[in-house]
Amino acid sequence: MLHKLPFLTPPPNLSQSETFPLADSLSNQAVIVRRIQADSTEKNRLAKMGIFPGARLKIIQQTCGQILLQVYHSRLALGKSLAKQILVQNASSSYQGKNFMRLSELKIGQKAVISGYQSNRPNILQRLLEMGLIRNTEVEVIRRAPLGDPIEIALRGFHLSLRQFEAELIYVEPKETKSP
């Protein structure tokens, strides 16, 4: 079942009382899915669209009967009845001030610690884990190809090249750089 895979998980001290239905979200609001209260068929259908616990969504527009969402680089519309079954949390409060971002967004020379993953494709997630990209591992962006793909990173004493789409699946917490 796709919704039970180890996606980006919230820190243990995160309060679930701050969740609300996706249908109650505002336009231009960024949210993180916390729970889906639907049957397994519906959960799997949503997971194939990129909507699962831990997924980051942006509400583009609300109309009478549907919500237009941005999921990764795609846009999709959901009916309000289905949106009421998806419990979300405001993205700005979900990690209590921590500055999470995608590995693909790091600049050359910037260091970060891997915090989680966001993929509904278990084979890709397994491949990332086998390459050593596990939680709490420090990574540094070494260089990018001229068009940005692939990205070369350093971790645990070796260099690794990742495709842009793979780097977008990995969430990191940037390390503070000390000024001289």
PDB file of C-alpha atoms in Angstrom:
ATOM      1  CA  MET A   1       0.000   0.000   0.000  1.00  0.00           C
ATOM      2  CA  LEU A   2       1.547   3.237  -1.120  1.00  0.00           C
ATOM      3  CA  HIS A   3       0.349   5.405   1.764  1.00  0.00           C
ATOM      4  CA  LYS A   4       2.280   3.336   4.332  1.00  0.00           C
ATOM      5  CA  LEU A   5       5.743   3.900   2.855  1.00  0.00           C
ATOM      6  CA  PRO A   6       8.342   5.866   4.884  1.00  0.00           C
ATOM      7  CA  PHE A   7       7.743   9.364   3.506  1.00  0.00           C
ATOM      8  CA  LEU A   8       8.765  12.624   5.099  1.00  0.00           C
ATOM      9  CA  THR A   9       7.554  12.138   8.640  1.00  0.00           C
ATOM     10  CA  PRO A  10       6.848  14.839  11.192  1.00  0.00           C
ATOM     11  CA  PRO A  11       9.068  15.274  14.235  1.00  0.00           C
ATOM     12  CA  PRO A  12       7.789  13.367  17.299  1.00  0.00           C
ATOM     13  CA  ASN A  13       6.859  16.546  19.200  1.00  0.00           C
ATOM     14  CA  LEU A  14       4.518  17.748  16.448  1.00  0.00           C
ATOM     15  CA  SER A  15       0.994  18.394  17.671  1.00  0.00           C
ATOM     16  CA  GLN A  16      -1.725  16.755  15.587  1.00  0.00           C
ATOM     17  CA  SER A  17      -4.342  19.114  17.076  1.00  0.00           C
ATOM     18  CA  GLU A  18      -3.399  21.783  14.515  1.00  0.00           C
ATOM     19  CA  THR A  19      -4.760  19.760  11.594  1.00  0.00           C
ATOM     20  CA  PHE A  20      -7.774  20.824   9.547  1.00  0.00           C
ATOM     21  CA  PRO A  21      -9.544  19.573   6.395  1.00  0.00           C
ATOM     22  CA  LEU A  22      -7.962  20.520   3.077  1.00  0.00           C
ATOM     23  CA  ALA A  23     -11.363  21.920   2.067  1.00  0.00           C
ATOM     24  CA  ASP A  24     -10.914  24.657   4.716  1.00  0.00           C
ATOM     25  CA  SER A  25      -7.573  25.857   3.308  1.00  0.00           C
ATOM     26  CA  LEU A  26      -7.140  29.318   1.843  1.00  0.00           C
ATOM     27  CA  SER A  27      -5.884  30.247  -1.621  1.00  0.00           C
ATOM     28  CA  ASN A  28      -2.071  30.523  -1.839  1.00  0.00           C
ATOM     29  CA  GLN A  29      -1.697  28.556   1.409  1.00  0.00           C
ATOM     30  CA  ALA A  30       1.036  25.905   1.644  1.00  0.00           C
ATOM     31  CA  VAL A  31       0.049  22.822   3.629  1.00  0.00           C
ATOM     32  CA  ILE A  32       1.424  19.389   4.495  1.00  0.00           C
ATOM     33  CA  VAL A  33      -0.842  16.342   4.419  1.00  0.00           C
ATOM     34  CA  ARG A  34      -1.042  14.678   7.841  1.00  0.00           C
ATOM     35  CA  ARG A  35      -3.790  12.051   7.472  1.00  0.00           C
ATOM     36  CA  ILE A  36      -6.249  10.814   4.869  1.00  0.00           C
ATOM     37  CA  GLN A  37      -9.592   9.567   6.171  1.00  0.00           C
ATOM     38  CA  ALA A  38     -10.687   7.508   3.175  1.00  0.00           C
ATOM     39  CA  ASP A  39     -10.806   3.880   2.129  1.00  0.00           C
ATOM     40  CA  SER A  40      -7.652   2.179   0.852  1.00  0.00           C
ATOM     41  CA  THR A  41      -8.712   2.446  -2.807  1.00  0.00           C
ATOM     42  CA  GLU A  42      -9.091   6.207  -2.503  1.00  0.00           C
ATOM     43  CA  LYS A  43      -5.808   6.505  -0.575  1.00  0.00           C
ATOM     44  CA  ASN A  44      -3.963   4.631  -3.313  1.00  0.00           C
ATOM     45  CA  ARG A  45      -5.556   6.806  -6.015  1.00  0.00           C
ATOM     46  CA  LEU A  46      -4.487   9.944  -4.147  1.00  0.00           C
ATOM     47  CA  ALA A  47      -0.971   8.543  -3.589  1.00  0.00           C
ATOM     48  CA  LYS A  48      -0.580   8.022  -7.335  1.00  0.00           C
ATOM     49  CA  MET A  49      -1.372  11.727  -7.759  1.00  0.00           C
ATOM     50  CA  GLY A  50       1.269  12.631  -5.150  1.00  0.00           C
ATOM     51  CA  ILE A  51      -1.128  13.233  -2.237  1.00  0.00           C
ATOM     52  CA  PHE A  52      -0.157  11.160   0.812  1.00  0.00           C
ATOM     53  CA  PRO A  53       0.874  11.807   4.437  1.00  0.00           C
ATOM     54  CA  GLY A  54       3.925  14.066   4.362  1.00  0.00           C
ATOM     55  CA  ALA A  55       3.203  15.514   0.907  1.00  0.00           C
ATOM     56  CA  ARG A  56       3.518  19.267   0.527  1.00  0.00           C
ATOM     57  CA  LEU A  57       0.641  20.958  -1.327  1.00  0.00           C
ATOM     58  CA  LYS A  58      -0.115  24.524  -2.345  1.00  0.00           C
ATOM     59  CA  ILE A  59      -3.699  25.667  -2.750  1.00  0.00           C
ATOM     60  CA  ILE A  60      -3.886  27.691  -5.948  1.00  0.00           C
ATOM     61  CA  GLN A  61      -7.596  28.444  -6.049  1.00  0.00           C
ATOM     62  CA  GLN A  62     -10.863  27.480  -4.363  1.00  0.00           C
ATOM     63  CA  THR A  63     -14.136  27.397  -6.270  1.00  0.00           C
ATOM     64  CA  CYS A  64     -17.615  26.277  -5.241  1.00  0.00           C
ATOM     65  CA  GLY A  65     -17.141  22.589  -5.901  1.00  0.00           C
ATOM     66  CA  GLN A  66     -13.403  22.016  -6.186  1.00  0.00           C
ATOM     67  CA  ILE A  67      -9.908  22.991  -5.084  1.00  0.00           C
ATOM     68  CA  LEU A  68      -7.062  23.575  -7.532  1.00  0.00           C
ATOM     69  CA  LEU A  69      -3.765  22.310  -6.032  1.00  0.00           C
ATOM     70  CA  GLN A  70      -0.109  22.345  -6.921  1.00  0.00           C
ATOM     71  CA  VAL A  71       1.572  19.032  -6.109  1.00  0.00           C
ATOM     72  CA  TYR A  72       5.279  19.107  -7.004  1.00  0.00           C
ATOM     73  CA  HIS A  73       5.270  20.632 -10.492  1.00  0.00           C
ATOM     74  CA  SER A  74       1.757  19.444 -11.386  1.00  0.00           C
ATOM     75  CA  ARG A  75      -1.626  21.022 -10.898  1.00  0.00           C
ATOM     76  CA  LEU A  76      -4.741  19.049 -10.124  1.00  0.00           C
ATOM     77  CA  ALA A  77      -8.298  19.649  -9.092  1.00  0.00           C
ATOM     78  CA  LEU A  78     -10.002  17.829  -6.216  1.00  0.00           C
ATOM     79  CA  GLY A  79     -13.665  17.805  -5.323  1.00  0.00           C
ATOM     80  CA  LYS A  80     -14.584  19.427  -2.001  1.00  0.00           C
ATOM     81  CA  SER A  81     -16.066  16.165  -0.677  1.00  0.00           C
ATOM     82  CA  LEU A  82     -12.720  14.399  -1.140  1.00  0.00           C
ATOM     83  CA  ALA A  83     -10.805  17.431   0.177  1.00  0.00           C
ATOM     84  CA  LYS A  84     -12.783  17.189   3.434  1.00  0.00           C
ATOM     85  CA  GLN A  85     -11.281  13.721   4.016  1.00  0.00           C
ATOM     86  CA  ILE A  86      -7.685  14.991   3.764  1.00  0.00           C
ATOM     87  CA  LEU A  87      -6.359  16.452   7.015  1.00  0.00           C
ATOM     88  CA  VAL A  88      -3.544  18.961   6.568  1.00  0.00           C
ATOM     89  CA  GLN A  89      -1.416  21.291   8.616  1.00  0.00           C
ATOM     90  CA  ASN A  90      -0.157  24.740   7.736  1.00  0.00           C
ATOM     91  CA  ALA A  91       3.331  24.233   6.274  1.00  0.00           C
ATOM     92  CA  SER A  92       4.783  27.218   8.102  1.00  0.00           C
ATOM     93  CA  SER A  93       3.924  25.740  11.519  1.00  0.00           C
ATOM     94  CA  SER A  94       4.437  22.072  10.757  1.00  0.00           C
ATOM     95  CA  TYR A  95       8.130  21.910  11.584  1.00  0.00           C
ATOM     96  CA  GLN A  96       8.121  24.551  14.312  1.00  0.00           C
ATOM     97  CA  GLY A  97      10.574  26.975  12.785  1.00  0.00           C
ATOM     98  CA  LYS A  98      12.910  24.458  11.149  1.00  0.00           C
ATOM     99  CA  ASN A  99      13.972  25.440   7.657  1.00  0.00           C
ATOM    100  CA  PHE A 100      13.379  22.335   5.538  1.00  0.00           C
ATOM    101  CA  MET A 101      14.017  22.472   1.817  1.00  0.00           C
ATOM    102  CA  ARG A 102      14.682  20.112  -1.060  1.00  0.00           C
ATOM    103  CA  LEU A 103      18.231  18.957  -1.764  1.00  0.00           C
ATOM    104  CA  SER A 104      17.816  20.314  -5.305  1.00  0.00           C
ATOM    105  CA  GLU A 105      17.405  23.846  -3.865  1.00  0.00           C
ATOM    106  CA  LEU A 106      20.802  23.930  -2.117  1.00  0.00           C
ATOM    107  CA  LYS A 107      23.514  26.158  -3.559  1.00  0.00           C
ATOM    108  CA  ILE A 108      27.018  25.005  -4.478  1.00  0.00           C
ATOM    109  CA  GLY A 109      29.112  24.638  -1.320  1.00  0.00           C
ATOM    110  CA  GLN A 110      26.075  24.582   0.966  1.00  0.00           C
ATOM    111  CA  LYS A 111      25.839  21.791   3.560  1.00  0.00           C
ATOM    112  CA  ALA A 112      22.693  20.200   4.951  1.00  0.00           C
ATOM    113  CA  VAL A 113      21.422  17.185   6.883  1.00  0.00           C
ATOM    114  CA  ILE A 114      18.927  14.787   5.268  1.00  0.00           C
ATOM    115  CA  SER A 115      15.566  14.963   7.044  1.00  0.00           C
ATOM    116  CA  GLY A 116      13.237  12.849   4.922  1.00  0.00           C
ATOM    117  CA  TYR A 117      11.925  11.816   1.537  1.00  0.00           C
ATOM    118  CA  GLN A 118       8.819  12.377  -0.503  1.00  0.00           C
ATOM    119  CA  SER A 119       8.118   9.739  -3.115  1.00  0.00           C
ATOM    120  CA  ASN A 120       5.270   7.404  -3.889  1.00  0.00           C
ATOM    121  CA  ARG A 121       7.585   5.159  -5.928  1.00  0.00           C
ATOM    122  CA  PRO A 122       9.217   2.608  -3.613  1.00  0.00           C
ATOM    123  CA  ASN A 123      11.870   1.586  -6.156  1.00  0.00           C
ATOM    124  CA  ILE A 124      13.274   5.131  -6.311  1.00  0.00           C
ATOM    125  CA  LEU A 125      13.157   5.526  -2.535  1.00  0.00           C
ATOM    126  CA  GLN A 126      14.960   2.187  -2.118  1.00  0.00           C
ATOM    127  CA  ARG A 127      17.637   3.266  -4.614  1.00  0.00           C
ATOM    128  CA  LEU A 128      18.268   6.520  -2.718  1.00  0.00           C
ATOM    129  CA  LEU A 129      18.621   4.617   0.554  1.00  0.00           C
ATOM    130  CA  GLU A 130      21.015   2.104  -1.043  1.00  0.00           C
ATOM    131  CA  MET A 131      23.216   4.992  -2.234  1.00  0.00           C
ATOM    132  CA  GLY A 132      23.625   6.072   1.400  1.00  0.00           C
ATOM    133  CA  LEU A 133      21.150   8.958   1.382  1.00  0.00           C
ATOM    134  CA  ILE A 134      19.651   8.117   4.768  1.00  0.00           C
ATOM    135  CA  ARG A 135      18.231  10.399   7.445  1.00  0.00           C
ATOM    136  CA  ASN A 136      20.638  12.452   9.561  1.00  0.00           C
ATOM    137  CA  THR A 137      23.427  12.137   6.968  1.00  0.00           C
ATOM    138  CA  GLU A 138      25.308  15.348   6.187  1.00  0.00           C
ATOM    139  CA  VAL A 139      25.591  16.231   2.490  1.00  0.00           C
ATOM    140  CA  GLU A 140      27.300  19.051   0.598  1.00  0.00           C
ATOM    141  CA  VAL A 141      26.569  20.228  -2.937  1.00  0.00           C
ATOM    142  CA  ILE A 142      29.883  20.159  -4.841  1.00  0.00           C
ATOM    143  CA  ARG A 143      28.843  21.212  -8.352  1.00  0.00           C
ATOM    144  CA  ARG A 144      26.075  21.181 -10.919  1.00  0.00           C
ATOM    145  CA  ALA A 145      26.191  20.389 -14.604  1.00  0.00           C
ATOM    146  CA  PRO A 146      25.822  23.444 -16.879  1.00  0.00           C
ATOM    147  CA  LEU A 147      22.071  22.906 -17.249  1.00  0.00           C
ATOM    148  CA  GLY A 148      21.628  21.915 -13.583  1.00  0.00           C
ATOM    149  CA  ASP A 149      21.300  18.165 -14.106  1.00  0.00           C
ATOM    150  CA  PRO A 150      22.985  16.122 -12.600  1.00  0.00           C
ATOM    151  CA  ILE A 151      24.008  17.474  -9.192  1.00  0.00           C
ATOM    152  CA  GLU A 152      27.224  16.259  -7.565  1.00  0.00           C
ATOM    153  CA  ILE A 153      27.127  15.916  -3.792  1.00  0.00           C
ATOM    154  CA  ALA A 154      29.594  14.732  -1.158  1.00  0.00           C
ATOM    155  CA  LEU A 155      28.566  12.494   1.720  1.00  0.00           C
ATOM    156  CA  ARG A 156      30.523  10.204   4.041  1.00  0.00           C
ATOM    157  CA  GLY A 157      33.791  10.802   2.202  1.00  0.00           C
ATOM    158  CA  PHE A 158      32.644  10.040  -1.346  1.00  0.00           C
ATOM    159  CA  HIS A 159      31.090  11.937  -4.245  1.00  0.00           C
ATOM    160  CA  LEU A 160      27.761  11.009  -5.764  1.00  0.00           C
ATOM    161  CA  SER A 161      25.849  12.352  -8.768  1.00  0.00           C
ATOM    162  CA  LEU A 162      22.077  12.649  -8.528  1.00  0.00           C
ATOM    163  CA  ARG A 163      19.545  13.471 -11.197  1.00  0.00           C
ATOM    164  CA  GLN A 164      17.546  16.635 -10.566  1.00  0.00           C
ATOM    165  CA  PHE A 165      14.304  14.678 -10.036  1.00  0.00           C
ATOM    166  CA  GLU A 166      16.027  12.503  -7.395  1.00  0.00           C
ATOM    167  CA  ALA A 167      17.339  15.557  -5.533  1.00  0.00           C
ATOM    168  CA  GLU A 168      13.795  16.993  -5.492  1.00  0.00           C
ATOM    169  CA  LEU A 169      12.585  13.951  -3.526  1.00  0.00           C
ATOM    170  CA  ILE A 170      15.021  14.496  -0.633  1.00  0.00           C
ATOM    171  CA  TYR A 171      14.236  16.993   2.117  1.00  0.00           C
ATOM    172  CA  VAL A 172      17.144  18.501   4.010  1.00  0.00           C
ATOM    173  CA  GLU A 173      17.724  20.960   6.817  1.00  0.00           C
ATOM    174  CA  PRO A 174      20.464  23.418   5.805  1.00  0.00           C
ATOM    175  CA  LYS A 175      23.366  23.807   8.221  1.00  0.00           C
ATOM    176  CA  GLU A 176      24.227  27.277   9.404  1.00  0.00           C
ATOM    177  CA  THR A 177      27.380  28.595   7.782  1.00  0.00           C
ATOM    178  CA  LYS A 178      29.803  30.363  10.078  1.00  0.00           C
ATOM    179  CA  SER A 179      30.981  33.724   8.821  1.00  0.00           C
ATOM    180  CA  PRO A 180      34.751  34.358   9.162  1.00  0.00           C
TER     181      PRO A 180
END
